[in-house]
Short mmCIF file of C-alpha atoms in Angstrom, two decimals:
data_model
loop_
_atom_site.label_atom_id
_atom_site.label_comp_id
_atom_site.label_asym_id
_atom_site.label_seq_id
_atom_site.Cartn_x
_atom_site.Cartn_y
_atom_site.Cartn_z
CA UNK T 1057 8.56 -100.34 -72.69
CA UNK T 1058 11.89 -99.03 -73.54
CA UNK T 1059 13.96 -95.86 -72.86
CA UNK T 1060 14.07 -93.08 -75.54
CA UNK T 1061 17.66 -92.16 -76.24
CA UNK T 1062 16.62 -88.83 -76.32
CA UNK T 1063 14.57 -88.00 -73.90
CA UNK T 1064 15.27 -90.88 -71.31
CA UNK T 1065 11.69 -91.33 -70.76
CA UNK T 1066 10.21 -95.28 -70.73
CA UNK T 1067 7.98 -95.28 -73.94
CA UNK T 1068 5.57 -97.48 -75.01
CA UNK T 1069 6.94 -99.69 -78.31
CA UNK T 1070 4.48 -97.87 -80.68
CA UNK T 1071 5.43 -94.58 -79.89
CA UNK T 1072 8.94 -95.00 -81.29
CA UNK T 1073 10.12 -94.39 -84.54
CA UNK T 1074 13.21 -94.79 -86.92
CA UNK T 1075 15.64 -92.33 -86.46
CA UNK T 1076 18.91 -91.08 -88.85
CA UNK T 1077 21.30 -89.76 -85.93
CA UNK T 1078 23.46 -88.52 -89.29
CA UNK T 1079 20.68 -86.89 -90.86
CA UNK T 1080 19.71 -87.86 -94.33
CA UNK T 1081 20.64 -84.39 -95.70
CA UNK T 1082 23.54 -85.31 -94.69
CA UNK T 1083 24.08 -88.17 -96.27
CA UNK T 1084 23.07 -90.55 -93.39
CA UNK T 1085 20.68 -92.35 -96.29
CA UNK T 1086 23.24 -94.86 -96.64
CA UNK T 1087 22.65 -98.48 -98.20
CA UNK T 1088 22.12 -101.09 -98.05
CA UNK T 1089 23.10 -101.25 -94.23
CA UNK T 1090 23.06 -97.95 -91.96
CA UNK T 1091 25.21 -98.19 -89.13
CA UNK T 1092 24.07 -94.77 -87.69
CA UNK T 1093 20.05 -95.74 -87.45
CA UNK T 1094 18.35 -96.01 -84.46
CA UNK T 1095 14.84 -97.40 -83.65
CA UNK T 1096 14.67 -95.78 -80.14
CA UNK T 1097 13.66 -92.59 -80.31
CA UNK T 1098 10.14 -91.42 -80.19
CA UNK T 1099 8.05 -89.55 -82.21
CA UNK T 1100 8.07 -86.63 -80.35
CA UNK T 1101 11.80 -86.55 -79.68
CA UNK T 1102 12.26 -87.46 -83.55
CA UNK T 1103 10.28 -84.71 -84.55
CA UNK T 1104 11.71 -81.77 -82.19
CA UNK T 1105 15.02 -82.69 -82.58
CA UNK T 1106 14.51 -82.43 -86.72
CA UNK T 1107 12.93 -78.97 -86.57
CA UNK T 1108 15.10 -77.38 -83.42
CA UNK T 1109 18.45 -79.42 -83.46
CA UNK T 1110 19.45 -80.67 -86.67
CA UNK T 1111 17.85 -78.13 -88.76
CA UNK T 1112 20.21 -74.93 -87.77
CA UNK T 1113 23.34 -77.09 -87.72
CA UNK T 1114 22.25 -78.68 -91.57
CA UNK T 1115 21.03 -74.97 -92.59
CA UNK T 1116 23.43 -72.88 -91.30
CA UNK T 1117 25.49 -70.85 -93.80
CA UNK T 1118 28.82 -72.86 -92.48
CA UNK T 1119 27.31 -76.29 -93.38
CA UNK T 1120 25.35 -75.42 -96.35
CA UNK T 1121 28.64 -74.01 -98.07
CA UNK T 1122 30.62 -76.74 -97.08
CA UNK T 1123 28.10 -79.39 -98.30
CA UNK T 1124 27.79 -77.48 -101.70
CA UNK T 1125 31.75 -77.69 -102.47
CA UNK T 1126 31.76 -81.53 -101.40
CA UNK T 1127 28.17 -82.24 -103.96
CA UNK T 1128 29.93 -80.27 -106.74
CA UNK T 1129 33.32 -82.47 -106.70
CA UNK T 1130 31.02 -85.58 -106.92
CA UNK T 1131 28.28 -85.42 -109.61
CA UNK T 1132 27.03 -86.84 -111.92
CA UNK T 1133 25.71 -84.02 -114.70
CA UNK T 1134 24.64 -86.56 -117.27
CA UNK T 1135 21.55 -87.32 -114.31
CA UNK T 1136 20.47 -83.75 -114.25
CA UNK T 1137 20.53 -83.78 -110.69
CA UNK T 1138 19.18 -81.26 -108.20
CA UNK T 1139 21.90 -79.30 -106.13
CA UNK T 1140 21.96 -77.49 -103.48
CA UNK T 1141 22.12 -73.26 -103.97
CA UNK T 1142 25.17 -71.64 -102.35
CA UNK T 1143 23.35 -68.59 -99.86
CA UNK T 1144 25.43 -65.71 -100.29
CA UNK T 1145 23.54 -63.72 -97.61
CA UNK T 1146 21.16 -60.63 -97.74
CA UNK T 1147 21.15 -57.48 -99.96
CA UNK T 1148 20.47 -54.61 -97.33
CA UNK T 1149 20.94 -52.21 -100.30
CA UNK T 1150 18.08 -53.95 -102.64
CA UNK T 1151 14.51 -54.38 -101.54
CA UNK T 1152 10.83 -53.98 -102.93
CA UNK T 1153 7.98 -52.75 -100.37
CA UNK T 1154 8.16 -55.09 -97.29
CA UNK T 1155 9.70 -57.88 -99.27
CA UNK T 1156 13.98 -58.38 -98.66
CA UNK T 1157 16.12 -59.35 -101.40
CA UNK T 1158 18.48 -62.70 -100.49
CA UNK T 1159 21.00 -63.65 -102.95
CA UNK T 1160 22.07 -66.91 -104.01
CA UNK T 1161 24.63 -68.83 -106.54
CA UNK T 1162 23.81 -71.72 -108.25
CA UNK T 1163 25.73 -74.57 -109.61
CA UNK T 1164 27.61 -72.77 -112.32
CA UNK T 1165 27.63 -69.05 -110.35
CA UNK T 1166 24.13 -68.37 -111.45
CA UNK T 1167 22.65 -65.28 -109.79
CA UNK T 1168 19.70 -65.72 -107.93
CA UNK T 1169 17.84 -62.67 -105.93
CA UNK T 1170 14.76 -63.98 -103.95
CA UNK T 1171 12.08 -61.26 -102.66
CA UNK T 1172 9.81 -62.44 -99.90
CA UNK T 1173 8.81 -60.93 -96.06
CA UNK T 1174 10.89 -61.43 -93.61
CA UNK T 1175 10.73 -65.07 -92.09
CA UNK T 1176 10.22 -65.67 -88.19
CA UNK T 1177 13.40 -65.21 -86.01
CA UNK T 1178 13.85 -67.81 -82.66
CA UNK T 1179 15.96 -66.37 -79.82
CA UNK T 1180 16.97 -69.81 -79.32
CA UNK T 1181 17.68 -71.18 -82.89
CA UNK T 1182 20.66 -69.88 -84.67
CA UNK T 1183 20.13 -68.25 -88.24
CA UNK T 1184 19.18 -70.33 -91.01
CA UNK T 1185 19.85 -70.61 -94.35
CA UNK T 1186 16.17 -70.50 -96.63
CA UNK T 1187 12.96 -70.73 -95.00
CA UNK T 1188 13.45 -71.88 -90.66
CA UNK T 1189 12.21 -75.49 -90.49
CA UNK T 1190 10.46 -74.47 -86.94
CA UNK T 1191 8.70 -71.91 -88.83
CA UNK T 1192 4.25 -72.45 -89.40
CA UNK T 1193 3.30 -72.52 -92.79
CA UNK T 1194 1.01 -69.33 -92.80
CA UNK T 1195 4.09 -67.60 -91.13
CA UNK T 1196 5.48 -67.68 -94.82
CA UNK T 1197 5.98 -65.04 -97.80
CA UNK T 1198 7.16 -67.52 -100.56
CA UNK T 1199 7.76 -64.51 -102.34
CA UNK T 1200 9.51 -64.36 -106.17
CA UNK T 1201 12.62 -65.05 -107.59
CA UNK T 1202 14.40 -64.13 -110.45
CA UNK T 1203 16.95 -66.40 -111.86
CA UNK T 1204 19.94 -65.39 -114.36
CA UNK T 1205 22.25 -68.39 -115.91
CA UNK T 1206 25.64 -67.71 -116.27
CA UNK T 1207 26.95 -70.78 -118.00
CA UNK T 1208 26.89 -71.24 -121.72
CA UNK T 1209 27.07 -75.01 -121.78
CA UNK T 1210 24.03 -76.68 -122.23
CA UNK T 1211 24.85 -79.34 -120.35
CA UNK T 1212 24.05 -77.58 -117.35
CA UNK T 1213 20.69 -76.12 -117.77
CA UNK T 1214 18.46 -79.07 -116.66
CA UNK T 1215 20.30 -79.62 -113.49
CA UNK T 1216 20.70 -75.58 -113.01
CA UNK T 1217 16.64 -75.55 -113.56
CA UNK T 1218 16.16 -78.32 -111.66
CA UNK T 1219 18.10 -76.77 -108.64
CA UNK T 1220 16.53 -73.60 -108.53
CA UNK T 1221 12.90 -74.84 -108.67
CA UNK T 1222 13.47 -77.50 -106.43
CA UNK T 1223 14.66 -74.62 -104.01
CA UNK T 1224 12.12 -72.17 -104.76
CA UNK T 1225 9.14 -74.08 -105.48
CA UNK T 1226 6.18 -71.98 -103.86
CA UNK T 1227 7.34 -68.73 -105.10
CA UNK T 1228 6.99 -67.30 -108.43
CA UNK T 1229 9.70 -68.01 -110.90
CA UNK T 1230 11.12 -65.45 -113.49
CA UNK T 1231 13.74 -66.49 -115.63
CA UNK T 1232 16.09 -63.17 -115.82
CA UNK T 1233 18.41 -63.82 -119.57
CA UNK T 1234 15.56 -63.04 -121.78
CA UNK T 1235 12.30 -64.08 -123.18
CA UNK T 1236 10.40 -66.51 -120.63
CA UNK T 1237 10.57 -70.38 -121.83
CA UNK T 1238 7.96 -72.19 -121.31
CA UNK T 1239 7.33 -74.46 -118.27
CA UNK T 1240 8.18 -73.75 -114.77
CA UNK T 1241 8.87 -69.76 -115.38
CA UNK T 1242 5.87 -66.77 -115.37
CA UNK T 1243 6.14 -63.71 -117.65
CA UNK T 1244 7.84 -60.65 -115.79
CA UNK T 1245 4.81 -58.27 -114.51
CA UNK T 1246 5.13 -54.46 -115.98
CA UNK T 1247 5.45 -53.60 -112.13
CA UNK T 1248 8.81 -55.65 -111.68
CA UNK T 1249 10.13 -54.45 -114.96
CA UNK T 1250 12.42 -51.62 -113.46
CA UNK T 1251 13.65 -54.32 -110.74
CA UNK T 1252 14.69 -56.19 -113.30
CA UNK T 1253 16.73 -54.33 -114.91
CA UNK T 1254 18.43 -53.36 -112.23
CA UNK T 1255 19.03 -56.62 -111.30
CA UNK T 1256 20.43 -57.62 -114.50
CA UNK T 1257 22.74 -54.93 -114.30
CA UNK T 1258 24.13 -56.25 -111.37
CA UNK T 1259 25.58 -59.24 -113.07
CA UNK T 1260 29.51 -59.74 -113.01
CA UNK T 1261 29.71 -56.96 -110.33
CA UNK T 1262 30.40 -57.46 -106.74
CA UNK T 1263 27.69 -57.80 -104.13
CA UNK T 1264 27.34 -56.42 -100.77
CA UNK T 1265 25.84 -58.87 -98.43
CA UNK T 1266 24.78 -59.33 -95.08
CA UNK T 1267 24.74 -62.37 -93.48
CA UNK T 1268 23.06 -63.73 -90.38
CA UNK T 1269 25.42 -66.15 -88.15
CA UNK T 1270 25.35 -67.76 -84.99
CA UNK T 1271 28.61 -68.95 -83.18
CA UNK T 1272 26.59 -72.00 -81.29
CA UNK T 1273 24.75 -73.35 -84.05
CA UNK T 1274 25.88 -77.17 -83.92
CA UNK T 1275 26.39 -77.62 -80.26
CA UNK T 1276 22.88 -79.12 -79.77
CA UNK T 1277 23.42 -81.33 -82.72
CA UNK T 1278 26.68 -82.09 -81.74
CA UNK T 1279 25.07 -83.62 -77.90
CA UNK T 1280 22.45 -85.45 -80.17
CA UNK T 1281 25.28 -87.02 -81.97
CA UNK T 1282 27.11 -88.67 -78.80
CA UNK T 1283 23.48 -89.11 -77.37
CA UNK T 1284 22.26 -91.51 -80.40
CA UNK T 1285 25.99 -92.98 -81.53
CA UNK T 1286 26.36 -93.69 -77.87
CA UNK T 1287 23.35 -95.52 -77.75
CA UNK T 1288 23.81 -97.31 -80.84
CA UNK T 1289 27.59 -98.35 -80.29
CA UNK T 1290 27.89 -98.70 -76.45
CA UNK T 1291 26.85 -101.17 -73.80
CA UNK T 1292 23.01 -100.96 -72.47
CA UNK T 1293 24.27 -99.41 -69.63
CA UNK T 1294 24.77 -96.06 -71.49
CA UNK T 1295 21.35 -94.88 -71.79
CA UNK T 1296 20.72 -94.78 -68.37
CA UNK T 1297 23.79 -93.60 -66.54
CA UNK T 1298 25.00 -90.24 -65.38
CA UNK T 1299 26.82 -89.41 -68.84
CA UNK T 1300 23.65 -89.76 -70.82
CA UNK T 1301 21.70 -87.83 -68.24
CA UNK T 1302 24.02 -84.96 -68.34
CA UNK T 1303 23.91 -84.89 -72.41
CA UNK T 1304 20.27 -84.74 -72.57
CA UNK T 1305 19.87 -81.33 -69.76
CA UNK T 1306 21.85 -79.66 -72.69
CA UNK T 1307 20.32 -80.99 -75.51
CA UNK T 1308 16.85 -80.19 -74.07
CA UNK T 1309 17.92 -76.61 -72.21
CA UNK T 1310 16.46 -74.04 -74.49
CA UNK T 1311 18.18 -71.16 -73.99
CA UNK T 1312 21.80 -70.67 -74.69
CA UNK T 1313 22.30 -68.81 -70.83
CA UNK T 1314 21.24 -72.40 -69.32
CA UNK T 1315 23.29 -74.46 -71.71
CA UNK T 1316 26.36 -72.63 -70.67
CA UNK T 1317 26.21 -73.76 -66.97
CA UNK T 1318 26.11 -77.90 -67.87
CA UNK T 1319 29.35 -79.60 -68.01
CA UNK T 1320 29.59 -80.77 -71.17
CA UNK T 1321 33.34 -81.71 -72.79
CA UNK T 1322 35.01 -81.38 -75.82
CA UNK T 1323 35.21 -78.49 -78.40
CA UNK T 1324 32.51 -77.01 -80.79
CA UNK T 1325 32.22 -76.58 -85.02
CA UNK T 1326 33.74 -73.37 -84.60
CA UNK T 1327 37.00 -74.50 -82.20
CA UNK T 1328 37.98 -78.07 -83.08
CA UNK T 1329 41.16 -79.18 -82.12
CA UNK T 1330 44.01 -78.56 -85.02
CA UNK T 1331 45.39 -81.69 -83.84
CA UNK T 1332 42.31 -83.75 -85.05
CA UNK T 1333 41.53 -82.02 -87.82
CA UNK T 1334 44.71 -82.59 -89.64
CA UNK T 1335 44.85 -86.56 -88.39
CA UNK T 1336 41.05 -87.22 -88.47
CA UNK T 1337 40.19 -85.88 -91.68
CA UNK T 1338 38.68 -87.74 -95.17
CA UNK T 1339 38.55 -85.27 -98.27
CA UNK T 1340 35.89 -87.76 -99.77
CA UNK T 1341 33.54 -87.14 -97.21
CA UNK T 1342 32.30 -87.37 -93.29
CA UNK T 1343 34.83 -89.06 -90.58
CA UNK T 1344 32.89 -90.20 -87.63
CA UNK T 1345 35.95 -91.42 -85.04
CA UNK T 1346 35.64 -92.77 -81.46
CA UNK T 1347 38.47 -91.75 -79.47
CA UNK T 1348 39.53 -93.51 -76.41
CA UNK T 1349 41.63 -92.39 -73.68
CA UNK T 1350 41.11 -95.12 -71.19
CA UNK T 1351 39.68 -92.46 -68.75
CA UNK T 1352 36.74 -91.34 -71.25
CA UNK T 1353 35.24 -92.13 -74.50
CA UNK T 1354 34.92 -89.13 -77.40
CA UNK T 1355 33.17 -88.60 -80.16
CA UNK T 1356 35.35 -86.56 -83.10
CA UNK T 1357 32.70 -85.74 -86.21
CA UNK T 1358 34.47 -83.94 -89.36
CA UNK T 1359 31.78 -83.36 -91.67
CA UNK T 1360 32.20 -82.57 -95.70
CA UNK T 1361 35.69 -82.30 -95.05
CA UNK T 1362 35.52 -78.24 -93.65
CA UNK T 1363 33.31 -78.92 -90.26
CA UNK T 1364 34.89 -80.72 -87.19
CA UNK T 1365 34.03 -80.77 -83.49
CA UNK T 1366 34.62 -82.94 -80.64
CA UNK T 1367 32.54 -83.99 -77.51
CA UNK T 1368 32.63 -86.56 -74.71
CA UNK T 1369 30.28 -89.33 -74.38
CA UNK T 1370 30.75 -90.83 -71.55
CA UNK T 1371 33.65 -90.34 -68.45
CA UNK T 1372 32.57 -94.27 -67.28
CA UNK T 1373 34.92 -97.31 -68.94
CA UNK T 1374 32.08 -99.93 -68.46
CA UNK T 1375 29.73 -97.76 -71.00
CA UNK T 1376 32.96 -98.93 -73.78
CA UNK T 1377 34.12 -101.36 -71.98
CA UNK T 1378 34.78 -104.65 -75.57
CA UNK T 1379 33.51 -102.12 -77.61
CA UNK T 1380 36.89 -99.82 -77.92
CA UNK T 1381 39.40 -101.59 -76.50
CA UNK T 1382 42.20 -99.89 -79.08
CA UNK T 1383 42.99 -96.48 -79.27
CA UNK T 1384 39.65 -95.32 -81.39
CA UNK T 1385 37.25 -96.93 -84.39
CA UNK T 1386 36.57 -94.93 -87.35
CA UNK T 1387 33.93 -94.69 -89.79
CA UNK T 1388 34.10 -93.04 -93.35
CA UNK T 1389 30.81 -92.13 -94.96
CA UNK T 1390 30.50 -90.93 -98.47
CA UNK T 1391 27.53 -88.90 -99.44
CA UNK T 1392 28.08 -89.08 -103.13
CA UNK T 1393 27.89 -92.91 -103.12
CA UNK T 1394 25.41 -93.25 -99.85
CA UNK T 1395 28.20 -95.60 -98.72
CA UNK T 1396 29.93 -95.92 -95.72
CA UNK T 1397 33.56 -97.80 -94.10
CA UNK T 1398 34.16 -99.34 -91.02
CA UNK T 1399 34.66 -99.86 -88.33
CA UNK T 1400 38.38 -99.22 -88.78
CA UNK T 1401 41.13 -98.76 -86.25
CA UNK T 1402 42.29 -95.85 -85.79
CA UNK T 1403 46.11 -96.58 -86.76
CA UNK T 1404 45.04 -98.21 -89.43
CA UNK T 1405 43.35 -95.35 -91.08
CA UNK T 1406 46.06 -92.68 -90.26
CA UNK T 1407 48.52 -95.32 -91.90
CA UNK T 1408 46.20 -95.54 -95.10
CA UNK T 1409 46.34 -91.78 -95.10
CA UNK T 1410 50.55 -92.12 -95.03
CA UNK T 1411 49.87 -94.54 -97.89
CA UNK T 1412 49.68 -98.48 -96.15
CA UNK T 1413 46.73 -98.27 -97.98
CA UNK T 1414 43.07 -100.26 -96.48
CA UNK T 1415 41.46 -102.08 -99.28
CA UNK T 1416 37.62 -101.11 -97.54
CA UNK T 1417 38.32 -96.91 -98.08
CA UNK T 1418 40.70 -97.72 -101.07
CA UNK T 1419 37.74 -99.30 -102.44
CA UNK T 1420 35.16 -95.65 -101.98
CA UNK T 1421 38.30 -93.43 -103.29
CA UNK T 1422 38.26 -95.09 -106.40
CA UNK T 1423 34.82 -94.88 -107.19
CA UNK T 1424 34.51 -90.89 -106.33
CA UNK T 1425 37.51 -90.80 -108.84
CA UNK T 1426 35.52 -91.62 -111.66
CA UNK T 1427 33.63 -87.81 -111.13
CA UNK T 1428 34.78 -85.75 -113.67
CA UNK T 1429 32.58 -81.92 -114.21
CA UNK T 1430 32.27 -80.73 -117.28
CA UNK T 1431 33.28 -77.01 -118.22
CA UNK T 1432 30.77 -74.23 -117.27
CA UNK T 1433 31.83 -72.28 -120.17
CA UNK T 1434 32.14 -73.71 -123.98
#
């Protein structure tokens, strides 16, 4: 029997499974070592937590933009590889029956307008970006899409194809520019013939869009964070102590009016401290830093760059007590390489950042240098 980090409950060994505390979309699919993996969490806890916690901090429209600028700085076209849309939002002025109209960039500023019903709302899960991962499958219009390429450098259309069916791949595909190519892409019905047009004529003009936000969308994720990390990279003692306790009533508390009365420290996605994000910041990808204080142990996460928040872990030296001794460890993870640094003291990554340089990020910067895009336009 052991205790899920999660959950706290005692678990039989069968009933756990592996879990990425940095989720894999993400980039927590690092190799060939993971530091942030975690083998006990159950199934159940696994599950929920994918569907309710990390899926509307991953698809909400602050993360999904932010991951979208880092992916495009690190690429490699020559792969064709499939990248992720930039949601604009909704188009309140353009609809067809009972089916909305979302619009969408792709990787060159490709217009995309998707039709579909209305996908189910949760009181308690912030807006999403694309189809809600808590949502049933019969609950779901995939709908139609149209898609209009704005590049003329050929280069791009595999990867730009590859994107936008990889995004859309249960709805019907019409390809927007002209006559429909074979493949992937069905012949525009008669019916949608008007739509299109005015769709097309909407190219190179400016779009009005609404979109859906929610101020607390990564402050569950944010508990599951200093939950698993704390589990993974403090003493035993952790997962069963006051501090762990008080973590999981929040990450478990479903509404936001019951969250609000659990003490829980630090600041959220939308309030990090300017302080940290100017020291405790990697333009290469995620900083994952744990700050000590002597008094109490915090966890500062700055995520693509444009996302930071901070939160306590524990308030009890014994939990850290030979694991932190100096003033904080970082680690540096790079989702374009799946590769991580670290540990690394704190000092001596602010001093590689004044330019002492550390051979083990040195190392990562110079491979991301070798990224170079090629011009949209030819």
């Amino acid at each position: 029997m052991s205790i899920c980090a999660y959950c706290g409950y005692e678990k039989n060994h069968d009933e756990f499974s592996q879990e990425h505390v940095v989720p894999r979309a993400m980039g927590g699919n690092l190799h060939p070592i993971n530091p942030f993996s975690l083998n006990t969490v159950c199934k159940r806890c696994n599950s929920l937590s994918g569907s309710f916690i990390d899926g509307q901090y991953i698809r909400s429209w602050f993360t999904q933009n932010g991951k979208n600028r880092y992916f495009m700085k690190y690429i490699d076209i020559t792969q064709n590889p499939v990248l992720p849309l930039n949601y604009m939002g909704l188009l309140p002025d353009i609809s067809l029956g009972d089916k909305i109209c979302e619009f969408w960039l792709g990787p060159t500023g490709d217009t995309i307008y998707h039709f579909h019903e209305p996908y189910p709302e949760s009181i308690d899960v912030a807006p999403m970006v694309g189809v809600p991962t808590f949502a049933k499958k019969k609950e779901i219009d995939p709908g139609f899409a149209f898609l209009f390429v704005r590049s003329n450098n050929p280069v791009w259309y595999a990867s730009i194809f590859h994107s936008f069916i990889e995004q859309f791949k249960q709805a019907e595909l019409y390809w927007g520019n002209g006559p429909t190519p074979k493949g992937y892409f069905s012949d525009i019905p008669e019916a949608y013939g008007e739509l299109h047009t005015k769709l097309k004529s909407l190219n190179g003009e400016y779009h009005k869009v609404s979109v859906p936000l929610g101020v607390n969308y990564g402050d569950r994720f944010l508990v599951k964070l200093a939950l698993g990390l704390g589990t993974i990279f403090l003493n035993e003692s952790f997962v069963d102590s006051d501090s762990a306790r008080n973590l999981r009533s929040f990450l478990w508390a479903k509404e936001q009016k019951m969250r609000e009365k659990i003490d829980i420290r630090g600041q959220s996605f939308l309030s990090g401290r300017d302080d940290l994000k100017t020291v405790l910041n990697w333009d290469q990808g995620h900083v994952i830093g744990f700050i000590n204080d002597n008094n109490s142990l915090s966890l500062h996460v700055n995520f693509f760059s444009s996302q930071d928040a901070t939160i306590e872990i524990s308030s009890e030296p014994e939990h850290w007590k030979g694991k932190f001794d100096n003033l904080g460890t970082i680690y540096l993870v790079c989702p374009g390489l799946q590769k991580y640094a670290g540990p690394i003291a704190l000092e001596n990554f602010i001093a590689h950042k004044q330019g002492f340089h550390n051979k083990e990020i040195r190392d990562l910067e110079v491979a991301l240098e070798e990224y170079a895009l090629p011009p949209f336009d030819i």
